[in-house]
């Protein structure tokens, strides 16, 4: 028996020496910090809270969510790129088009679009043109006809400036040849009372708004490739003849230079989590995506190209 | 510093100084972003000017910083700044224990003679206190406190 | 249905989560910098494992406790624990300095409980009409609300109004640092990336209120509390406080109504309600000049009005899905996750749950009394017994942690120290911190309201005319004018009265 024990130890030692060092420190071995660059209670936060228990199960360590709101996300993103260690223990929520638009338009955003190692884009919330239930606009056509006849009189609310909502409104103006007045708001939250109270004529916002406030709001069109499952009766812009597809992608990123095996492990955990929380999120109007690795990078490129014209025009105007 | 001063002119001057600082911070961007800041900076300038004029015409004089020792609050303030400045270097725990102990010892001198034995009691109390907050914040509230060269 | 729902709440687990929630909220609220929103966000994951009702009950209790807990720090160290108790410090701290800290805590407790219950009643019975009223606030109305709020400066600035206005302007300038709420471009960043996010109101609040106090304690080498001998039995009793609070029904009713109206305006919460209620209490008082010296009236006004906003701000939340105040956004998130869609069906289809939640907030308000009286005494004793040289660094520690915790930013802590030190100097010169914080809160609302109004009026020849279009705007303008002219009207009235009182006039009435 003793002999056998000794033999066993021998094997263990031999294996230990033969193996390259780092493998022993199996990632992850301590809690992971998951930074949300927005306020508590927003979509990014709620999604992260949904993910948290499942991520902990798949990774085997606690995942701590912390908030660092400010500057439309830029405060957290710039600090992340400056200070986060590429060891996989600090990850951050990322949004398109925010990380594309801000560095291009702001003088000192403090971070770059390519300065992240994207782990995964896990869902997409298409833009949607929403009006109040008692609005005279019953269809997108009503809306466009009226806007043609009354330039600048139609006010379209949206969340933020140079945001997904804003850029989409600009694209709609171009595609339909109309002149709208875009009124930025400080988030999706304030859009809802503004619509219900008739303070704006319409809103270019996210599809969830149309889903969650069905009783009082009407969605005229959504900017996705296919109809959104939670809004089966609402046409897409494409169906109506306007080539407008866009919205916000939410995802998660690690610092540049994070070792690939760690990124893969995180991507796996997020993918599995996404499958589990899908049924809850799809019902709320989200479209789940599973873009990891090269696919995630390609998505950034594709969206950069899609918004490029509009963004460049804004930049020209600024100068 | 314990002198009677014209508080109208003094506060007006501080206001004017800040107005100048922010005036040079104004940039030429979209009207939506800058119209309001321009307005409030102008308002601040006008109010500062009004105060200075009032100070010349109908001054209100008052003793300031009269209560207690000025040296003591200034040193305390400097210790606060140092505490926060070294935090990213030494880490939250170490810097806080260090500076809280320093502040306790410094302030206690005004009340009681400080002996080595007293310090031997105070420092562990400080450590216990900091440990309590440290654990509460990092473990329960999930606030990642600044880490330094130690942890 | 109400009766059944009420019985449902007498479940040991629910009662326990109410008491635990209130206690946790109280602790968080009492530490400057830790806000109700933060407490709710931290608790969120725990509620996922609970059934919807239990989860909502726990969150409601934490919210209630946090808003109330803010009064402790205000009373004992002159530092509002949350922005909802700024004005509590105006009366509570002078009371504490006179050795009446326990009396102040008892009064705050009773007033908070009354406010909490009143808020729940508003929510229960008046939701639909109030929700419709809240929708009428658009950009122009917000602008006028902010302007109306700025007229409070006259009464908040101790002494010189001109200095108070300067403070208000400074607050508004500080508030414009960072990304423009509407234009999206950055202002006043001076090349510092972190300033894109601006100066969070909490950071300014902590710096401007706490640091001058700490410097003062350090300079005097004694804390204000340890300066006076206290007879613990004197007037601190609960029943005495109940009597005092209910001896001013007019004040209570007025403060509760103010709290409710502010609460339903999306984006404005206890932070504005307590100041407005304080101001109105002062204005209605027979002896306004005594405000600021430790008057129970002021304390009762602020603490009842801010706790009304807890349940009160859920009126637009439950009926329309619009958070009335920042912490409500977290509660909305929880409801969405449990598939509870705000709207009338919340009151019909899931009635048990909704009414249970509303009633539980009233229970939480009642639970504040025992929890608060015990906890208040404990905190009081700790602060009273702690030697000043421990008190200063300990409060500084809590302050630093609170500031840091707002968004995990070291720069914010530096900002807090800079603002606080500047605030200390300004306070000595007669520029009080309250107008600066008020400017900071209202500046943002005014800016958004103004720019959005101008955008909305693009099709007009003169876009600014939109500011005067709606009847609600006009009412608000009239109120602003009245509010600004009030001190002069008062002086006029006194002069007329003085003339009337003169013996020559012989009137028959």
mmCIF file of N, CA, C and O in Angstrom, chain B residues 5 7-8 10-11 14 18 22 26 30-31 33 36-37 44 47-48 51 62 64-65 67-69 72-73 76-77 80-81 84 88 96 104 107-108 110-111 122 129 133 143-146, chain C residues 42 163 165-166 170 172-173 176 180 183-185 187-188 190 215 218-221 388-390 392-394 396-397 400-401 404 408 410 413-414 417 421 424 427-430 443 447 451 454:
data_model
loop_
_atom_site.group_PDB
_atom_site.id
_atom_site.type_symbol
_atom_site.label_atom_id
_atom_site.label_comp_id
_atom_site.label_asym_id
_atom_site.label_seq_id
_atom_site.Cartn_x
_atom_site.Cartn_y
_atom_site.Cartn_z
ATOM 1 N N UNK B 5 -12.756 91.099 7.676
ATOM 2 C CA UNK B 5 -12.590 91.401 6.254
ATOM 3 C C UNK B 5 -13.934 91.736 5.632
ATOM 4 O O UNK B 5 -14.992 91.424 6.173
ATOM 5 N N UNK B 7 -16.502 90.766 3.488
ATOM 6 C CA UNK B 7 -16.880 89.479 2.902
ATOM 7 C C UNK B 7 -17.506 89.643 1.528
ATOM 8 O O UNK B 7 -17.432 88.731 0.711
ATOM 9 N N UNK B 8 -18.120 90.803 1.269
ATOM 10 C CA UNK B 8 -18.729 90.996 -0.053
ATOM 11 C C UNK B 8 -17.660 91.001 -1.135
ATOM 12 O O UNK B 8 -17.759 90.297 -2.143
ATOM 13 N N UNK B 10 -14.603 89.912 -0.888
ATOM 14 C CA UNK B 10 -13.882 88.638 -0.929
ATOM 15 C C UNK B 10 -14.659 87.594 -1.721
ATOM 16 O O UNK B 10 -14.115 86.952 -2.631
ATOM 17 N N UNK B 11 -15.969 87.423 -1.415
ATOM 18 C CA UNK B 11 -16.715 86.395 -2.143
ATOM 19 C C UNK B 11 -16.887 86.799 -3.597
ATOM 20 O O UNK B 11 -16.861 85.952 -4.492
ATOM 21 N N UNK B 14 -13.703 85.824 -5.409
ATOM 22 C CA UNK B 14 -13.642 84.384 -5.684
ATOM 23 C C UNK B 14 -14.563 84.056 -6.849
ATOM 24 O O UNK B 14 -14.208 83.308 -7.759
ATOM 25 N N UNK B 18 -13.495 82.443 -10.485
ATOM 26 C CA UNK B 18 -14.092 81.237 -11.055
ATOM 27 C C UNK B 18 -14.741 81.557 -12.398
ATOM 28 O O UNK B 18 -14.678 80.750 -13.328
ATOM 29 N N UNK B 22 -13.849 79.601 -15.840
ATOM 30 C CA UNK B 22 -14.806 78.900 -16.680
ATOM 31 C C UNK B 22 -15.000 79.608 -18.019
ATOM 32 O O UNK B 22 -15.308 78.973 -19.012
ATOM 33 N N UNK B 26 -14.901 77.808 -21.964
ATOM 34 C CA UNK B 26 -15.969 77.762 -22.967
ATOM 35 C C UNK B 26 -15.383 77.447 -24.329
ATOM 36 O O UNK B 26 -14.353 77.993 -24.719
ATOM 37 N N UNK B 30 -21.594 73.089 -30.775
ATOM 38 C CA UNK B 30 -23.003 73.246 -31.126
ATOM 39 C C UNK B 30 -23.754 74.113 -30.112
ATOM 40 O O UNK B 30 -23.537 73.967 -28.913
ATOM 41 N N UNK B 31 -24.666 74.953 -30.563
ATOM 42 C CA UNK B 31 -25.388 75.841 -29.643
ATOM 43 C C UNK B 31 -26.107 75.065 -28.555
ATOM 44 O O UNK B 31 -26.183 75.508 -27.429
ATOM 45 N N UNK B 33 -25.205 72.604 -26.906
ATOM 46 C CA UNK B 33 -24.357 72.200 -25.802
ATOM 47 C C UNK B 33 -23.846 73.372 -24.999
ATOM 48 O O UNK B 33 -23.447 73.214 -23.857
ATOM 49 N N UNK B 36 -26.464 77.160 -22.568
ATOM 50 C CA UNK B 36 -26.752 77.260 -21.144
ATOM 51 C C UNK B 36 -25.493 77.561 -20.315
ATOM 52 O O UNK B 36 -25.519 78.463 -19.481
ATOM 53 N N UNK B 37 -24.391 76.837 -20.570
ATOM 54 C CA UNK B 37 -23.166 77.185 -19.830
ATOM 55 C C UNK B 37 -22.774 78.646 -20.029
ATOM 56 O O UNK B 37 -22.393 79.318 -19.066
ATOM 57 N N UNK B 44 -22.983 84.341 -13.370
ATOM 58 C CA UNK B 44 -22.054 84.293 -12.251
ATOM 59 C C UNK B 44 -21.152 85.529 -12.257
ATOM 60 O O UNK B 44 -20.892 86.121 -11.206
ATOM 61 N N UNK B 47 -23.193 88.557 -11.027
ATOM 62 C CA UNK B 47 -23.427 88.511 -9.578
ATOM 63 C C UNK B 47 -22.146 88.838 -8.803
ATOM 64 O O UNK B 47 -22.188 89.519 -7.784
ATOM 65 N N UNK B 48 -21.011 88.343 -9.321
ATOM 66 C CA UNK B 48 -19.746 88.637 -8.651
ATOM 67 C C UNK B 48 -19.489 90.141 -8.673
ATOM 68 O O UNK B 48 -19.096 90.732 -7.665
ATOM 69 N N UNK B 51 -21.646 91.945 -6.230
ATOM 70 C CA UNK B 51 -21.152 91.796 -4.854
ATOM 71 C C UNK B 51 -19.977 92.728 -4.589
ATOM 72 O O UNK B 51 -19.867 93.320 -3.515
ATOM 73 N N UNK B 62 -16.924 91.238 8.520
ATOM 74 C CA UNK B 62 -17.135 90.162 9.478
ATOM 75 C C UNK B 62 -15.811 89.488 9.780
ATOM 76 O O UNK B 62 -14.928 89.424 8.915
ATOM 77 N N UNK B 64 -13.670 86.319 10.095
ATOM 78 C CA UNK B 64 -13.823 84.957 9.587
ATOM 79 C C UNK B 64 -12.783 84.053 10.218
ATOM 80 O O UNK B 64 -11.762 84.501 10.721
ATOM 81 N N UNK B 65 -13.062 82.769 10.139
ATOM 82 C CA UNK B 65 -12.191 81.740 10.734
ATOM 83 C C UNK B 65 -11.835 82.077 12.182
ATOM 84 O O UNK B 65 -10.685 82.068 12.575
ATOM 85 N N UNK B 67 -13.351 80.649 14.986
ATOM 86 C CA UNK B 67 -13.530 79.594 15.979
ATOM 87 C C UNK B 67 -12.382 78.604 15.957
ATOM 88 O O UNK B 67 -12.157 77.929 14.960
ATOM 89 N N UNK B 68 -11.651 78.500 17.024
ATOM 90 C CA UNK B 68 -10.608 77.488 17.173
ATOM 91 C C UNK B 68 -9.346 77.836 16.418
ATOM 92 O O UNK B 68 -9.113 78.983 16.017
ATOM 93 N N UNK B 69 -8.543 76.801 16.197
ATOM 94 C CA UNK B 69 -7.211 77.009 15.635
ATOM 95 C C UNK B 69 -7.216 76.834 14.121
ATOM 96 O O UNK B 69 -7.659 75.809 13.606
ATOM 97 N N UNK B 72 -4.884 74.056 12.906
ATOM 98 C CA UNK B 72 -5.361 72.689 13.040
ATOM 99 C C UNK B 72 -6.237 72.264 11.878
ATOM 100 O O UNK B 72 -6.102 71.161 11.363
ATOM 101 N N UNK B 73 -7.133 73.127 11.429
ATOM 102 C CA UNK B 73 -7.967 72.660 10.308
ATOM 103 C C UNK B 73 -7.169 72.586 9.020
ATOM 104 O O UNK B 73 -7.402 71.710 8.183
ATOM 105 N N UNK B 76 -5.217 69.425 9.105
ATOM 106 C CA UNK B 76 -6.142 68.312 8.870
ATOM 107 C C UNK B 76 -6.474 68.205 7.388
ATOM 108 O O UNK B 76 -6.472 67.114 6.813
ATOM 109 N N UNK B 77 -6.741 69.353 6.777
ATOM 110 C CA UNK B 77 -7.050 69.353 5.350
ATOM 111 C C UNK B 77 -5.901 68.804 4.523
ATOM 112 O O UNK B 77 -6.105 67.991 3.622
ATOM 113 N N UNK B 80 -5.843 65.170 4.803
ATOM 114 C CA UNK B 80 -6.890 64.568 3.965
ATOM 115 C C UNK B 80 -6.398 64.416 2.524
ATOM 116 O O UNK B 80 -6.539 63.355 1.909
ATOM 117 N N UNK B 81 -5.830 65.510 1.996
ATOM 118 C CA UNK B 81 -5.380 65.477 0.604
ATOM 119 C C UNK B 81 -4.297 64.424 0.412
ATOM 120 O O UNK B 81 -4.329 63.655 -0.552
ATOM 121 N N UNK B 84 -5.702 60.896 0.347
ATOM 122 C CA UNK B 84 -6.349 60.510 -0.905
ATOM 123 C C UNK B 84 -5.324 60.371 -2.038
ATOM 124 O O UNK B 84 -5.439 59.496 -2.891
ATOM 125 N N UNK B 88 -3.871 55.567 -4.420
ATOM 126 C CA UNK B 88 -3.598 54.670 -5.556
ATOM 127 C C UNK B 88 -2.216 54.030 -5.471
ATOM 128 O O UNK B 88 -1.971 53.012 -6.114
ATOM 129 N N UNK B 96 -5.179 54.243 4.308
ATOM 130 C CA UNK B 96 -6.192 54.698 5.251
ATOM 131 C C UNK B 96 -5.745 54.465 6.692
ATOM 132 O O UNK B 96 -5.885 55.328 7.549
ATOM 133 N N UNK B 104 -5.587 60.957 13.930
ATOM 134 C CA UNK B 104 -5.987 60.747 15.330
ATOM 135 C C UNK B 104 -4.909 61.298 16.260
ATOM 136 O O UNK B 104 -5.187 62.065 17.184
ATOM 137 N N UNK B 107 -4.723 65.204 16.033
ATOM 138 C CA UNK B 107 -5.837 65.926 16.648
ATOM 139 C C UNK B 107 -5.895 65.700 18.150
ATOM 140 O O UNK B 107 -6.299 66.577 18.912
ATOM 141 N N UNK B 108 -5.481 64.514 18.592
ATOM 142 C CA UNK B 108 -5.571 64.200 20.010
ATOM 143 C C UNK B 108 -4.654 65.103 20.825
ATOM 144 O O UNK B 108 -4.916 65.387 21.991
ATOM 145 N N UNK B 110 -4.373 68.098 20.877
ATOM 146 C CA UNK B 110 -5.041 69.296 21.369
ATOM 147 C C UNK B 110 -5.798 69.026 22.666
ATOM 148 O O UNK B 110 -6.146 69.948 23.391
ATOM 149 N N UNK B 111 -6.078 67.773 22.938
ATOM 150 C CA UNK B 111 -6.890 67.431 24.100
ATOM 151 C C UNK B 111 -6.091 66.770 25.220
ATOM 152 O O UNK B 111 -6.240 67.101 26.378
ATOM 153 N N UNK B 122 -4.773 53.189 20.132
ATOM 154 C CA UNK B 122 -5.477 53.828 19.025
ATOM 155 C C UNK B 122 -5.278 53.120 17.696
ATOM 156 O O UNK B 122 -6.233 52.918 16.947
ATOM 157 N N UNK B 129 -11.430 49.416 12.641
ATOM 158 C CA UNK B 129 -12.447 50.221 11.973
ATOM 159 C C UNK B 129 -12.308 50.136 10.449
ATOM 160 O O UNK B 129 -13.275 49.884 9.727
ATOM 161 N N UNK B 133 -14.932 48.543 7.477
ATOM 162 C CA UNK B 133 -15.429 49.197 6.263
ATOM 163 C C UNK B 133 -14.912 48.502 5.006
ATOM 164 O O UNK B 133 -15.630 48.354 4.024
ATOM 165 N N UNK B 143 -17.854 47.087 -4.039
ATOM 166 C CA UNK B 143 -17.152 48.278 -4.513
ATOM 167 C C UNK B 143 -15.665 47.939 -4.515
ATOM 168 O O UNK B 143 -15.092 47.699 -3.462
ATOM 169 N N UNK B 144 -15.037 47.835 -5.671
ATOM 170 C CA UNK B 144 -13.614 47.500 -5.688
ATOM 171 C C UNK B 144 -12.784 48.705 -5.249
ATOM 172 O O UNK B 144 -12.644 49.660 -5.990
ATOM 173 N N UNK B 145 -12.260 48.685 -4.044
ATOM 174 C CA UNK B 145 -11.501 49.824 -3.529
ATOM 175 C C UNK B 145 -10.120 49.867 -4.175
ATOM 176 O O UNK B 145 -9.612 48.835 -4.622
ATOM 177 N N UNK B 146 -9.502 51.056 -4.219
ATOM 178 C CA UNK B 146 -8.211 51.173 -4.913
ATOM 179 C C UNK B 146 -7.178 50.201 -4.336
ATOM 180 O O UNK B 146 -7.068 50.054 -3.122
ATOM 181 N N UNK C 42 -27.644 47.119 -5.303
ATOM 182 C CA UNK C 42 -26.882 46.037 -4.694
ATOM 183 C C UNK C 42 -27.792 44.879 -4.314
ATOM 184 O O UNK C 42 -27.453 43.708 -4.451
ATOM 185 N N UNK C 163 -25.226 86.826 -2.084
ATOM 186 C CA UNK C 163 -24.259 85.733 -1.946
ATOM 187 C C UNK C 163 -24.911 84.389 -2.224
ATOM 188 O O UNK C 163 -24.308 83.504 -2.810
ATOM 189 N N UNK C 165 -27.350 83.912 -4.292
ATOM 190 C CA UNK C 165 -27.498 83.799 -5.747
ATOM 191 C C UNK C 165 -26.168 83.451 -6.394
ATOM 192 O O UNK C 165 -26.110 82.648 -7.333
ATOM 193 N N UNK C 166 -25.091 84.034 -5.872
ATOM 194 C CA UNK C 166 -23.772 83.688 -6.413
ATOM 195 C C UNK C 166 -23.522 82.192 -6.233
ATOM 196 O O UNK C 166 -23.068 81.504 -7.149
ATOM 197 N N UNK C 170 -22.876 79.442 -9.085
ATOM 198 C CA UNK C 170 -21.708 78.562 -9.057
ATOM 199 C C UNK C 170 -22.143 77.103 -9.169
ATOM 200 O O UNK C 170 -21.559 76.319 -9.922
ATOM 201 N N UNK C 172 -24.802 75.976 -10.599
ATOM 202 C CA UNK C 172 -25.257 75.696 -11.958
ATOM 203 C C UNK C 172 -24.063 75.526 -12.900
ATOM 204 O O UNK C 172 -24.072 74.665 -13.769
ATOM 205 N N UNK C 173 -23.023 76.355 -12.690
ATOM 206 C CA UNK C 173 -21.839 76.224 -13.546
ATOM 207 C C UNK C 173 -21.184 74.854 -13.321
ATOM 208 O O UNK C 173 -20.840 74.149 -14.275
ATOM 209 N N UNK C 176 -22.825 72.169 -15.151
ATOM 210 C CA UNK C 176 -22.707 72.067 -16.613
ATOM 211 C C UNK C 176 -21.420 71.375 -17.045
ATOM 212 O O UNK C 176 -21.221 71.144 -18.242
ATOM 213 N N UNK C 180 -22.877 67.507 -22.444
ATOM 214 C CA UNK C 180 -24.133 68.235 -22.432
ATOM 215 C C UNK C 180 -25.285 67.239 -22.482
ATOM 216 O O UNK C 180 -25.257 66.298 -23.274
ATOM 217 N N UNK C 183 -26.965 68.443 -26.166
ATOM 218 C CA UNK C 183 -26.088 68.568 -27.329
ATOM 219 C C UNK C 183 -25.091 67.427 -27.453
ATOM 220 O O UNK C 183 -24.601 67.139 -28.545
ATOM 221 N N UNK C 184 -24.754 66.797 -26.346
ATOM 222 C CA UNK C 184 -23.872 65.638 -26.405
ATOM 223 C C UNK C 184 -22.403 65.966 -26.468
ATOM 224 O O UNK C 184 -21.575 65.068 -26.494
ATOM 225 N N UNK C 185 -22.050 67.256 -26.498
ATOM 226 C CA UNK C 185 -20.625 67.571 -26.530
ATOM 227 C C UNK C 185 -20.131 67.865 -25.124
ATOM 228 O O UNK C 185 -20.916 68.167 -24.227
ATOM 229 N N UNK C 187 -18.212 69.897 -22.114
ATOM 230 C CA UNK C 187 -17.927 71.281 -21.724
ATOM 231 C C UNK C 187 -17.029 71.272 -20.501
ATOM 232 O O UNK C 187 -17.145 70.398 -19.651
ATOM 233 N N UNK C 188 -16.197 72.268 -20.390
ATOM 234 C CA UNK C 188 -15.402 72.505 -19.185
ATOM 235 C C UNK C 188 -14.642 71.278 -18.699
ATOM 236 O O UNK C 188 -14.567 71.027 -17.506
ATOM 237 N N UNK C 190 -11.442 70.801 -19.344
ATOM 238 C CA UNK C 190 -10.066 71.260 -19.140
ATOM 239 C C UNK C 190 -9.061 70.137 -19.407
ATOM 240 O O UNK C 190 -8.072 69.981 -18.695
ATOM 241 N N UNK C 215 -13.707 70.382 9.213
ATOM 242 C CA UNK C 215 -12.695 71.409 9.478
ATOM 243 C C UNK C 215 -13.071 72.188 10.735
ATOM 244 O O UNK C 215 -12.219 72.516 11.563
ATOM 245 N N UNK C 218 -12.343 70.113 13.752
ATOM 246 C CA UNK C 218 -10.894 70.034 13.954
ATOM 247 C C UNK C 218 -10.367 71.335 14.541
ATOM 248 O O UNK C 218 -9.561 71.325 15.482
ATOM 249 N N UNK C 219 -10.848 72.467 14.015
ATOM 250 C CA UNK C 219 -10.351 73.753 14.495
ATOM 251 C C UNK C 219 -10.713 73.964 15.962
ATOM 252 O O UNK C 219 -9.901 74.400 16.768
ATOM 253 N N UNK C 220 -11.966 73.591 16.306
ATOM 254 C CA UNK C 220 -12.429 73.834 17.663
ATOM 255 C C UNK C 220 -11.951 72.759 18.634
ATOM 256 O O UNK C 220 -12.086 72.894 19.838
ATOM 257 N N UNK C 221 -11.447 71.677 18.105
ATOM 258 C CA UNK C 221 -10.984 70.551 18.908
ATOM 259 C C UNK C 221 -12.096 69.968 19.763
ATOM 260 O O UNK C 221 -11.876 69.459 20.842
ATOM 261 N N UNK C 388 -13.441 63.438 19.793
ATOM 262 C CA UNK C 388 -13.466 64.180 18.535
ATOM 263 C C UNK C 388 -12.344 63.766 17.589
ATOM 264 O O UNK C 388 -12.502 63.783 16.378
ATOM 265 N N UNK C 389 -11.194 63.387 18.180
ATOM 266 C CA UNK C 389 -10.081 63.056 17.288
ATOM 267 C C UNK C 389 -10.270 61.722 16.584
ATOM 268 O O UNK C 389 -9.564 61.397 15.643
ATOM 269 N N UNK C 390 -11.242 60.933 17.033
ATOM 270 C CA UNK C 390 -11.611 59.744 16.264
ATOM 271 C C UNK C 390 -12.764 60.062 15.323
ATOM 272 O O UNK C 390 -12.863 59.505 14.230
ATOM 273 N N UNK C 392 -13.430 62.803 13.635
ATOM 274 C CA UNK C 392 -13.050 63.473 12.386
ATOM 275 C C UNK C 392 -12.548 62.472 11.337
ATOM 276 O O UNK C 392 -13.091 62.408 10.239
ATOM 277 N N UNK C 393 -11.521 61.652 11.652
ATOM 278 C CA UNK C 393 -11.074 60.727 10.603
ATOM 279 C C UNK C 393 -12.116 59.677 10.243
ATOM 280 O O UNK C 393 -12.180 59.241 9.091
ATOM 281 N N UNK C 394 -12.973 59.285 11.205
ATOM 282 C CA UNK C 394 -13.973 58.266 10.887
ATOM 283 C C UNK C 394 -15.013 58.812 9.918
ATOM 284 O O UNK C 394 -15.361 58.154 8.937
ATOM 285 N N UNK C 396 -14.496 61.254 7.945
ATOM 286 C CA UNK C 396 -13.770 61.440 6.689
ATOM 287 C C UNK C 396 -13.701 60.125 5.915
ATOM 288 O O UNK C 396 -13.891 60.089 4.703
ATOM 289 N N UNK C 397 -13.475 59.041 6.633
ATOM 290 C CA UNK C 397 -13.397 57.724 5.987
ATOM 291 C C UNK C 397 -14.727 57.384 5.316
ATOM 292 O O UNK C 397 -14.760 56.996 4.138
ATOM 293 N N UNK C 400 -15.142 59.529 2.253
ATOM 294 C CA UNK C 400 -14.305 59.115 1.125
ATOM 295 C C UNK C 400 -14.891 57.867 0.476
ATOM 296 O O UNK C 400 -15.021 57.781 -0.756
ATOM 297 N N UNK C 401 -15.290 56.921 1.318
ATOM 298 C CA UNK C 401 -15.868 55.689 0.770
ATOM 299 C C UNK C 401 -17.154 55.985 0.019
ATOM 300 O O UNK C 401 -17.389 55.448 -1.066
ATOM 301 N N UNK C 404 -16.351 57.656 -3.249
ATOM 302 C CA UNK C 404 -15.734 56.704 -4.167
ATOM 303 C C UNK C 404 -16.789 55.761 -4.728
ATOM 304 O O UNK C 404 -16.798 55.436 -5.912
ATOM 305 N N UNK C 408 -17.195 54.410 -8.346
ATOM 306 C CA UNK C 408 -15.881 53.782 -8.214
ATOM 307 C C UNK C 408 -14.788 54.627 -8.841
ATOM 308 O O UNK C 408 -13.986 54.139 -9.620
ATOM 309 N N UNK C 410 -11.667 57.370 -8.210
ATOM 310 C CA UNK C 410 -10.743 58.040 -7.307
ATOM 311 C C UNK C 410 -10.768 59.545 -7.545
ATOM 312 O O UNK C 410 -10.665 60.339 -6.620
ATOM 313 N N UNK C 413 -13.150 61.490 -5.518
ATOM 314 C CA UNK C 413 -12.756 61.770 -4.140
ATOM 315 C C UNK C 413 -11.930 63.056 -4.098
ATOM 316 O O UNK C 413 -12.119 63.908 -3.232
ATOM 317 N N UNK C 414 -11.019 63.205 -5.073
ATOM 318 C CA UNK C 414 -10.214 64.421 -5.142
ATOM 319 C C UNK C 414 -11.132 65.629 -5.359
ATOM 320 O O UNK C 414 -11.004 66.659 -4.694
ATOM 321 N N UNK C 417 -12.833 66.658 -2.210
ATOM 322 C CA UNK C 417 -11.963 67.406 -1.300
ATOM 323 C C UNK C 417 -11.783 68.850 -1.772
ATOM 324 O O UNK C 417 -11.842 69.787 -0.974
ATOM 325 N N UNK C 421 -13.192 72.022 0.323
ATOM 326 C CA UNK C 421 -12.293 73.028 0.880
ATOM 327 C C UNK C 421 -12.685 74.417 0.379
ATOM 328 O O UNK C 421 -12.732 75.376 1.148
ATOM 329 N N UNK C 424 -15.661 75.439 2.263
ATOM 330 C CA UNK C 424 -15.369 75.883 3.625
ATOM 331 C C UNK C 424 -15.029 77.377 3.638
ATOM 332 O O UNK C 424 -15.529 78.136 4.466
ATOM 333 N N UNK C 427 -18.132 79.378 2.805
ATOM 334 C CA UNK C 427 -19.078 79.392 3.917
ATOM 335 C C UNK C 427 -18.671 80.464 4.929
ATOM 336 O O UNK C 427 -19.511 81.179 5.466
ATOM 337 N N UNK C 428 -17.368 80.563 5.146
ATOM 338 C CA UNK C 428 -16.885 81.595 6.065
ATOM 339 C C UNK C 428 -17.231 82.991 5.546
ATOM 340 O O UNK C 428 -17.478 83.899 6.315
ATOM 341 N N UNK C 429 -17.254 83.118 4.225
ATOM 342 C CA UNK C 429 -17.539 84.423 3.633
ATOM 343 C C UNK C 429 -19.037 84.677 3.510
ATOM 344 O O UNK C 429 -19.464 85.707 3.007
ATOM 345 N N UNK C 430 -19.843 83.712 3.918
ATOM 346 C CA UNK C 430 -21.281 83.915 3.887
ATOM 347 C C UNK C 430 -21.986 83.289 2.698
ATOM 348 O O UNK C 430 -23.158 83.535 2.476
ATOM 349 N N UNK C 443 -29.926 73.278 -12.061
ATOM 350 C CA UNK C 443 -29.279 73.711 -13.291
ATOM 351 C C UNK C 443 -29.492 72.708 -14.412
ATOM 352 O O UNK C 443 -29.832 73.067 -15.540
ATOM 353 N N UNK C 447 -31.477 73.392 -17.832
ATOM 354 C CA UNK C 447 -30.815 73.313 -19.131
ATOM 355 C C UNK C 447 -31.561 72.385 -20.082
ATOM 356 O O UNK C 447 -31.837 72.747 -21.225
ATOM 357 N N UNK C 451 -33.292 73.814 -23.557
ATOM 358 C CA UNK C 451 -32.821 73.420 -24.891
ATOM 359 C C UNK C 451 -33.864 72.572 -25.615
ATOM 360 O O UNK C 451 -34.108 72.747 -26.805
ATOM 361 N N UNK C 454 -36.601 74.847 -26.953
ATOM 362 C CA UNK C 454 -36.187 75.570 -28.154
ATOM 363 C C UNK C 454 -36.201 74.623 -29.359
ATOM 364 O O UNK C 454 -36.661 74.979 -30.448
#
